């Protein structure tokens, strides 16, 4: 199962994230948790979230980049769901070996994520704390998917990103099968 943790405070105003989500939500193995819809008061049902994570092979974090990080509810989800003794620490093996794919949309264009650009750092510097959150919980970090310049790009670029995202998820069981195959293991 692929669990998409979707965090967008204004899904009706979303253009890029909405297109990405629409491109994959009909895939049979996909389950979507839209956090702002499910928990408008931030009262996250930890047991429900942990149960979904337990069923998942691949966890996707899909959100707009907000202040170089995740939207507030996804940070809160990290805080209350990824608990010591469950996600990390002694006996905290629930997520070990699961895969994590980060899918972010950004207002900044790709060229602005550079020492000489508006955001002054390459994009992978902002990826680091999110990647380490997953890796601290023993998850395998997949190459992220970023759609930069999300307000400025044309419909064709958004559609191309949506197709790429769908391809990644649709191929996912095949990737797992390859990993499990004895030929690869040798
Ligand atoms: C509160 C807030 C903070 C934001 N912070 C950033 C940021 O740090 N870097 C960036 O490139 N874009 C930033 N943006 C722009 C959003 O990432 C962008 O609008 C979003 O990815 C577009 O996707 P959407 O069409 O799904 O809303 C911010 C937007 C808001 C509202």
PDB file of C-alpha atoms and ligand atoms in Angstrom:
ATOM      1  CA  UNK A   1       0.000   0.000   0.000  1.00  0.00           C
ATOM      2  CA  UNK A   2       1.133   3.537  -0.765  1.00  0.00           C
ATOM      3  CA  UNK A   3       0.091   6.063   1.860  1.00  0.00           C
ATOM      4  CA  UNK A   4      -0.006   9.677   0.708  1.00  0.00           C
ATOM      5  CA  UNK A   5       0.132  12.156   3.557  1.00  0.00           C
ATOM      6  CA  UNK A   6      -1.169  15.312   1.895  1.00  0.00           C
ATOM      7  CA  UNK A   7      -0.844  18.649   3.668  1.00  0.00           C
ATOM      8  CA  UNK A   8      -2.253  21.751   1.987  1.00  0.00           C
ATOM      9  CA  UNK A   9      -4.185  24.274   4.086  1.00  0.00           C
ATOM     10  CA  UNK A  10      -6.119  25.634   1.085  1.00  0.00           C
ATOM     11  CA  UNK A  11      -6.722  22.678  -1.246  1.00  0.00           C
ATOM     12  CA  UNK A  12      -9.328  24.632  -3.225  1.00  0.00           C
ATOM     13  CA  UNK A  13      -6.696  27.272  -4.067  1.00  0.00           C
ATOM     14  CA  UNK A  14      -4.003  24.721  -4.800  1.00  0.00           C
ATOM     15  CA  UNK A  15      -3.015  24.383  -8.439  1.00  0.00           C
ATOM     16  CA  UNK A  16       0.212  22.365  -8.487  1.00  0.00           C
ATOM     17  CA  UNK A  17      -0.372  20.095  -5.505  1.00  0.00           C
ATOM     18  CA  UNK A  18      -3.938  19.502  -6.548  1.00  0.00           C
ATOM     19  CA  UNK A  19      -2.809  18.350 -10.023  1.00  0.00           C
ATOM     20  CA  UNK A  20      -0.207  16.022  -8.506  1.00  0.00           C
ATOM     21  CA  UNK A  21      -2.739  14.465  -6.153  1.00  0.00           C
ATOM     22  CA  UNK A  22      -5.374  14.110  -8.872  1.00  0.00           C
ATOM     23  CA  UNK A  23      -2.850  12.249 -11.028  1.00  0.00           C
ATOM     24  CA  UNK A  24      -2.413   9.413  -8.539  1.00  0.00           C
ATOM     25  CA  UNK A  25      -5.395   9.158  -6.260  1.00  0.00           C
ATOM     26  CA  UNK A  26      -7.202   6.606  -8.462  1.00  0.00           C
ATOM     27  CA  UNK A  27      -4.270   4.165  -8.399  1.00  0.00           C
ATOM     28  CA  UNK A  28      -5.565   1.021  -6.716  1.00  0.00           C
ATOM     29  CA  UNK A  29      -2.807   0.695  -4.127  1.00  0.00           C
ATOM     30  CA  UNK A  30      -2.980   4.356  -3.044  1.00  0.00           C
ATOM     31  CA  UNK A  31      -4.567   5.630   0.179  1.00  0.00           C
ATOM     32  CA  UNK A  32      -4.713   9.399   0.695  1.00  0.00           C
ATOM     33  CA  UNK A  33      -4.791  11.175   4.042  1.00  0.00           C
ATOM     34  CA  UNK A  34      -5.434  14.877   3.518  1.00  0.00           C
ATOM     35  CA  UNK A  35      -4.476  16.176   6.928  1.00  0.00           C
ATOM     36  CA  UNK A  36      -6.162  19.587   6.809  1.00  0.00           C
ATOM     37  CA  UNK A  37      -9.453  17.974   5.722  1.00  0.00           C
ATOM     38  CA  UNK A  38      -9.280  15.203   8.306  1.00  0.00           C
ATOM     39  CA  UNK A  39      -8.057  17.301  11.213  1.00  0.00           C
ATOM     40  CA  UNK A  40      -9.163  20.948  10.775  1.00  0.00           C
ATOM     41  CA  UNK A  41      -8.605  21.481  14.513  1.00  0.00           C
ATOM     42  CA  UNK A  42      -5.171  19.736  14.383  1.00  0.00           C
ATOM     43  CA  UNK A  43      -6.520  16.978  16.645  1.00  0.00           C
ATOM     44  CA  UNK A  44      -4.700  14.193  14.804  1.00  0.00           C
ATOM     45  CA  UNK A  45      -5.948  10.648  15.427  1.00  0.00           C
ATOM     46  CA  UNK A  46      -2.582   9.090  16.207  1.00  0.00           C
ATOM     47  CA  UNK A  47      -3.840   5.484  16.273  1.00  0.00           C
ATOM     48  CA  UNK A  48      -5.443   5.871  12.824  1.00  0.00           C
ATOM     49  CA  UNK A  49      -2.306   7.431  11.372  1.00  0.00           C
ATOM     50  CA  UNK A  50      -0.017   4.803  12.872  1.00  0.00           C
ATOM     51  CA  UNK A  51      -2.289   1.985  11.649  1.00  0.00           C
ATOM     52  CA  UNK A  52      -2.158   3.393   8.112  1.00  0.00           C
ATOM     53  CA  UNK A  53       1.618   3.699   8.303  1.00  0.00           C
ATOM     54  CA  UNK A  54       1.853   0.098   9.474  1.00  0.00           C
ATOM     55  CA  UNK A  55      -0.037  -1.038   6.343  1.00  0.00           C
ATOM     56  CA  UNK A  56       2.080   1.106   4.006  1.00  0.00           C
ATOM     57  CA  UNK A  57       5.165   0.028   2.071  1.00  0.00           C
ATOM     58  CA  UNK A  58       5.730   3.510   0.676  1.00  0.00           C
ATOM     59  CA  UNK A  59       4.909   6.730   2.516  1.00  0.00           C
ATOM     60  CA  UNK A  60       4.565   9.894   0.428  1.00  0.00           C
ATOM     61  CA  UNK A  61       4.723  13.353   1.965  1.00  0.00           C
ATOM     62  CA  UNK A  62       3.023  15.711  -0.502  1.00  0.00           C
ATOM     63  CA  UNK A  63       2.841  19.409   0.303  1.00  0.00           C
ATOM     64  CA  UNK A  64       3.764  22.947  -0.724  1.00  0.00           C
ATOM     65  CA  UNK A  65       7.035  24.212   0.715  1.00  0.00           C
ATOM     66  CA  UNK A  66       6.161  26.709   3.464  1.00  0.00           C
ATOM     67  CA  UNK A  67       8.980  28.755   4.935  1.00  0.00           C
ATOM     68  CA  UNK A  68      11.514  26.219   3.693  1.00  0.00           C
ATOM     69  CA  UNK A  69       9.754  23.424   5.490  1.00  0.00           C
ATOM     70  CA  UNK A  70       6.494  21.524   5.761  1.00  0.00           C
ATOM     71  CA  UNK A  71       3.090  23.143   6.452  1.00  0.00           C
ATOM     72  CA  UNK A  72       2.231  23.351  10.150  1.00  0.00           C
ATOM     73  CA  UNK A  73      -0.056  20.328  10.275  1.00  0.00           C
ATOM     74  CA  UNK A  74       2.563  18.035   8.760  1.00  0.00           C
ATOM     75  CA  UNK A  75       5.081  19.219  11.356  1.00  0.00           C
ATOM     76  CA  UNK A  76       2.453  18.483  14.009  1.00  0.00           C
ATOM     77  CA  UNK A  77       1.881  15.055  12.405  1.00  0.00           C
ATOM     78  CA  UNK A  78       5.628  14.370  12.735  1.00  0.00           C
ATOM     79  CA  UNK A  79       5.475  15.452  16.382  1.00  0.00           C
ATOM     80  CA  UNK A  80       2.513  13.349  17.481  1.00  0.00           C
ATOM     81  CA  UNK A  81       2.658  10.307  15.161  1.00  0.00           C
ATOM     82  CA  UNK A  82       6.379   9.554  14.956  1.00  0.00           C
ATOM     83  CA  UNK A  83       6.697   8.651  18.606  1.00  0.00           C
ATOM     84  CA  UNK A  84       9.595   7.274  20.598  1.00  0.00           C
ATOM     85  CA  UNK A  85       9.186   3.535  21.118  1.00  0.00           C
ATOM     86  CA  UNK A  86       7.092   3.321  17.947  1.00  0.00           C
ATOM     87  CA  UNK A  87       8.950   5.155  15.175  1.00  0.00           C
ATOM     88  CA  UNK A  88      12.385   5.396  16.778  1.00  0.00           C
ATOM     89  CA  UNK A  89      14.251   4.567  19.964  1.00  0.00           C
ATOM     90  CA  UNK A  90      14.014   1.348  21.901  1.00  0.00           C
ATOM     91  CA  UNK A  91      11.394  -0.886  20.310  1.00  0.00           C
ATOM     92  CA  UNK A  92      10.614   1.831  17.782  1.00  0.00           C
ATOM     93  CA  UNK A  93      10.810  -0.230  14.632  1.00  0.00           C
ATOM     94  CA  UNK A  94       7.364   0.342  13.106  1.00  0.00           C
ATOM     95  CA  UNK A  95       8.676   2.256  10.082  1.00  0.00           C
ATOM     96  CA  UNK A  96      11.987   0.473   9.640  1.00  0.00           C
ATOM     97  CA  UNK A  97      12.542  -0.559   6.007  1.00  0.00           C
ATOM     98  CA  UNK A  98       9.520   1.303   4.655  1.00  0.00           C
ATOM     99  CA  UNK A  99      10.223   3.732   1.848  1.00  0.00           C
ATOM    100  CA  UNK A 100       9.566   7.459   1.910  1.00  0.00           C
ATOM    101  CA  UNK A 101       9.012   9.740  -1.074  1.00  0.00           C
ATOM    102  CA  UNK A 102       8.969  13.502  -0.581  1.00  0.00           C
ATOM    103  CA  UNK A 103       6.917  15.434  -3.138  1.00  0.00           C
ATOM    104  CA  UNK A 104       7.114  19.202  -2.731  1.00  0.00           C
ATOM    105  CA  UNK A 105       5.844  22.139  -4.737  1.00  0.00           C
ATOM    106  CA  UNK A 106       7.671  25.444  -4.368  1.00  0.00           C
ATOM    107  CA  UNK A 107       6.967  29.045  -5.284  1.00  0.00           C
ATOM    108  CA  UNK A 108      10.656  29.570  -6.000  1.00  0.00           C
ATOM    109  CA  UNK A 109      11.927  28.585  -9.395  1.00  0.00           C
ATOM    110  CA  UNK A 110      14.659  25.950  -9.611  1.00  0.00           C
ATOM    111  CA  UNK A 111      17.262  28.620 -10.423  1.00  0.00           C
ATOM    112  CA  UNK A 112      16.401  30.586  -7.256  1.00  0.00           C
ATOM    113  CA  UNK A 113      17.608  27.699  -5.072  1.00  0.00           C
ATOM    114  CA  UNK A 114      21.308  28.544  -5.401  1.00  0.00           C
ATOM    115  CA  UNK A 115      23.904  30.563  -3.506  1.00  0.00           C
ATOM    116  CA  UNK A 116      23.385  33.422  -5.912  1.00  0.00           C
ATOM    117  CA  UNK A 117      19.602  33.045  -6.029  1.00  0.00           C
ATOM    118  CA  UNK A 118      16.758  34.430  -3.909  1.00  0.00           C
ATOM    119  CA  UNK A 119      16.766  31.422  -1.577  1.00  0.00           C
ATOM    120  CA  UNK A 120      20.589  31.436  -1.211  1.00  0.00           C
ATOM    121  CA  UNK A 121      20.927  27.678  -0.792  1.00  0.00           C
ATOM    122  CA  UNK A 122      20.582  24.742  -3.132  1.00  0.00           C
ATOM    123  CA  UNK A 123      17.272  22.923  -2.743  1.00  0.00           C
ATOM    124  CA  UNK A 124      18.894  19.805  -1.262  1.00  0.00           C
ATOM    125  CA  UNK A 125      19.836  21.883   1.820  1.00  0.00           C
ATOM    126  CA  UNK A 126      16.134  22.295   2.563  1.00  0.00           C
ATOM    127  CA  UNK A 127      15.539  18.622   1.868  1.00  0.00           C
ATOM    128  CA  UNK A 128      18.025  17.592   4.582  1.00  0.00           C
ATOM    129  CA  UNK A 129      15.844  17.894   7.743  1.00  0.00           C
ATOM    130  CA  UNK A 130      12.914  16.190   6.058  1.00  0.00           C
ATOM    131  CA  UNK A 131      15.105  13.374   4.752  1.00  0.00           C
ATOM    132  CA  UNK A 132      16.672  12.950   8.170  1.00  0.00           C
ATOM    133  CA  UNK A 133      13.221  12.756   9.793  1.00  0.00           C
ATOM    134  CA  UNK A 134      12.481   9.739   7.598  1.00  0.00           C
ATOM    135  CA  UNK A 135      15.912   8.219   8.010  1.00  0.00           C
ATOM    136  CA  UNK A 136      15.894   8.657  11.778  1.00  0.00           C
ATOM    137  CA  UNK A 137      12.832   6.399  11.721  1.00  0.00           C
ATOM    138  CA  UNK A 138      14.686   3.831   9.627  1.00  0.00           C
ATOM    139  CA  UNK A 139      12.896   4.636   6.386  1.00  0.00           C
ATOM    140  CA  UNK A 140      14.576   4.396   3.003  1.00  0.00           C
ATOM    141  CA  UNK A 141      14.690   7.838   1.353  1.00  0.00           C
ATOM    142  CA  UNK A 142      13.581   7.816  -2.271  1.00  0.00           C
ATOM    143  CA  UNK A 143      14.789  10.483  -4.729  1.00  0.00           C
ATOM    144  CA  UNK A 144      12.363  13.382  -4.103  1.00  0.00           C
ATOM    145  CA  UNK A 145      10.082  14.950  -6.648  1.00  0.00           C
ATOM    146  CA  UNK A 146       9.992  18.758  -6.631  1.00  0.00           C
ATOM    147  CA  UNK A 147       7.830  20.989  -8.785  1.00  0.00           C
ATOM    148  CA  UNK A 148       9.501  24.395  -8.669  1.00  0.00           C
ATOM    149  CA  UNK A 149       7.991  27.717  -9.676  1.00  0.00           C
ATOM    150  CA  UNK A 150       4.582  26.239  -9.030  1.00  0.00           C
ATOM    151  CA  UNK A 151       2.682  29.511  -9.465  1.00  0.00           C
ATOM    152  CA  UNK A 152       4.601  30.571 -12.553  1.00  0.00           C
ATOM    153  CA  UNK A 153       4.901  27.413 -14.619  1.00  0.00           C
ATOM    154  CA  UNK A 154       2.436  26.628 -17.373  1.00  0.00           C
ATOM    155  CA  UNK A 155      -0.163  23.899 -17.395  1.00  0.00           C
ATOM    156  CA  UNK A 156       2.106  21.754 -19.574  1.00  0.00           C
ATOM    157  CA  UNK A 157       4.862  21.679 -16.917  1.00  0.00           C
ATOM    158  CA  UNK A 158       2.391  20.847 -14.181  1.00  0.00           C
ATOM    159  CA  UNK A 159       0.928  18.095 -16.335  1.00  0.00           C
ATOM    160  CA  UNK A 160       4.430  16.700 -16.993  1.00  0.00           C
ATOM    161  CA  UNK A 161       5.175  16.623 -13.262  1.00  0.00           C
ATOM    162  CA  UNK A 162       1.852  14.919 -12.625  1.00  0.00           C
ATOM    163  CA  UNK A 163       2.648  12.263 -15.224  1.00  0.00           C
ATOM    164  CA  UNK A 164       6.099  11.708 -13.692  1.00  0.00           C
ATOM    165  CA  UNK A 165       4.571  11.352 -10.236  1.00  0.00           C
ATOM    166  CA  UNK A 166       1.959   8.884 -11.489  1.00  0.00           C
ATOM    167  CA  UNK A 167       4.689   6.854 -13.224  1.00  0.00           C
ATOM    168  CA  UNK A 168       6.710   6.684 -10.011  1.00  0.00           C
ATOM    169  CA  UNK A 169       3.770   5.411  -7.983  1.00  0.00           C
ATOM    170  CA  UNK A 170       2.390   3.102 -10.654  1.00  0.00           C
ATOM    171  CA  UNK A 171       5.827   1.475 -10.989  1.00  0.00           C
ATOM    172  CA  UNK A 172       6.137   1.079  -7.242  1.00  0.00           C
ATOM    173  CA  UNK A 173       4.972  -2.551  -6.827  1.00  0.00           C
ATOM    174  CA  UNK A 174       7.344  -3.521  -9.631  1.00  0.00           C
ATOM    175  CA  UNK A 175      10.239  -1.898  -7.779  1.00  0.00           C
ATOM    176  CA  UNK A 176       9.314  -3.819  -4.646  1.00  0.00           C
ATOM    177  CA  UNK A 177       9.048  -7.045  -6.621  1.00  0.00           C
ATOM    178  CA  UNK A 178      12.502  -6.434  -8.116  1.00  0.00           C
ATOM    179  CA  UNK A 179      13.952  -5.812  -4.673  1.00  0.00           C
ATOM    180  CA  UNK A 180      12.428  -9.016  -3.397  1.00  0.00           C
ATOM    181  CA  UNK A 181      13.544 -11.136  -6.324  1.00  0.00           C
ATOM    182  CA  UNK A 182      16.342 -13.620  -5.606  1.00  0.00           C
ATOM    183  CA  UNK A 183      18.255 -12.430  -8.699  1.00  0.00           C
ATOM    184  CA  UNK A 184      18.612  -8.950  -7.219  1.00  0.00           C
ATOM    185  CA  UNK A 185      19.335 -10.270  -3.727  1.00  0.00           C
ATOM    186  CA  UNK A 186      22.353 -12.219  -5.034  1.00  0.00           C
TER     187      UNK A 186
HETATM  188  C1  LIG B   1       2.986  30.650   4.101  1.00  0.00           C
HETATM  189  C2  LIG B   1       3.714  30.360   2.810  1.00  0.00           C
HETATM  190  C3  LIG B   1       5.077  30.092   2.844  1.00  0.00           C
HETATM  191  C4  LIG B   1       5.770  29.788   1.669  1.00  0.00           C
HETATM  192  N1  LIG B   1       7.104  29.524   1.738  1.00  0.00           N
HETATM  193  C5  LIG B   1       7.784  29.232   0.607  1.00  0.00           C
HETATM  194  C6  LIG B   1       9.166  28.932   0.661  1.00  0.00           C
HETATM  195  O1  LIG B   1       9.797  28.922   1.715  1.00  0.00           O
HETATM  196  N2  LIG B   1       9.809  28.669  -0.503  1.00  0.00           N
HETATM  197  C7  LIG B   1       9.152  28.655  -1.703  1.00  0.00           C
HETATM  198  O2  LIG B   1       9.787  28.407  -2.724  1.00  0.00           O
HETATM  199  N3  LIG B   1       7.822  28.911  -1.782  1.00  0.00           N
HETATM  200  C8  LIG B   1       7.129  29.194  -0.651  1.00  0.00           C
HETATM  201  N4  LIG B   1       5.779  29.434  -0.720  1.00  0.00           N
HETATM  202  C9  LIG B   1       5.066  29.256  -1.997  1.00  0.00           C
HETATM  203  C10 LIG B   1       4.376  27.884  -2.051  1.00  0.00           C
HETATM  204  O3  LIG B   1       5.302  26.835  -1.882  1.00  0.00           O
HETATM  205  C11 LIG B   1       3.634  27.725  -3.380  1.00  0.00           C
HETATM  206  O4  LIG B   1       2.639  28.701  -3.416  1.00  0.00           O
HETATM  207  C12 LIG B   1       3.022  26.353  -3.526  1.00  0.00           C
HETATM  208  O5  LIG B   1       4.004  25.360  -3.593  1.00  0.00           O
HETATM  209  C13 LIG B   1       2.179  26.271  -4.782  1.00  0.00           C
HETATM  210  O6  LIG B   1       1.520  25.005  -4.814  1.00  0.00           O
HETATM  211  P1  LIG B   1      -0.081  24.918  -4.864  1.00  0.00           P
HETATM  212  O7  LIG B   1      -0.528  25.399  -6.222  1.00  0.00           O
HETATM  213  O8  LIG B   1      -0.405  23.467  -4.646  1.00  0.00           O
HETATM  214  O9  LIG B   1      -0.616  25.789  -3.752  1.00  0.00           O
HETATM  215  C14 LIG B   1       5.072  29.772   0.427  1.00  0.00           C
HETATM  216  C15 LIG B   1       3.705  30.063   0.407  1.00  0.00           C
HETATM  217  C16 LIG B   1       3.032  30.356   1.578  1.00  0.00           C
HETATM  218  C17 LIG B   1       1.557  30.655   1.521  1.00  0.00           C
END
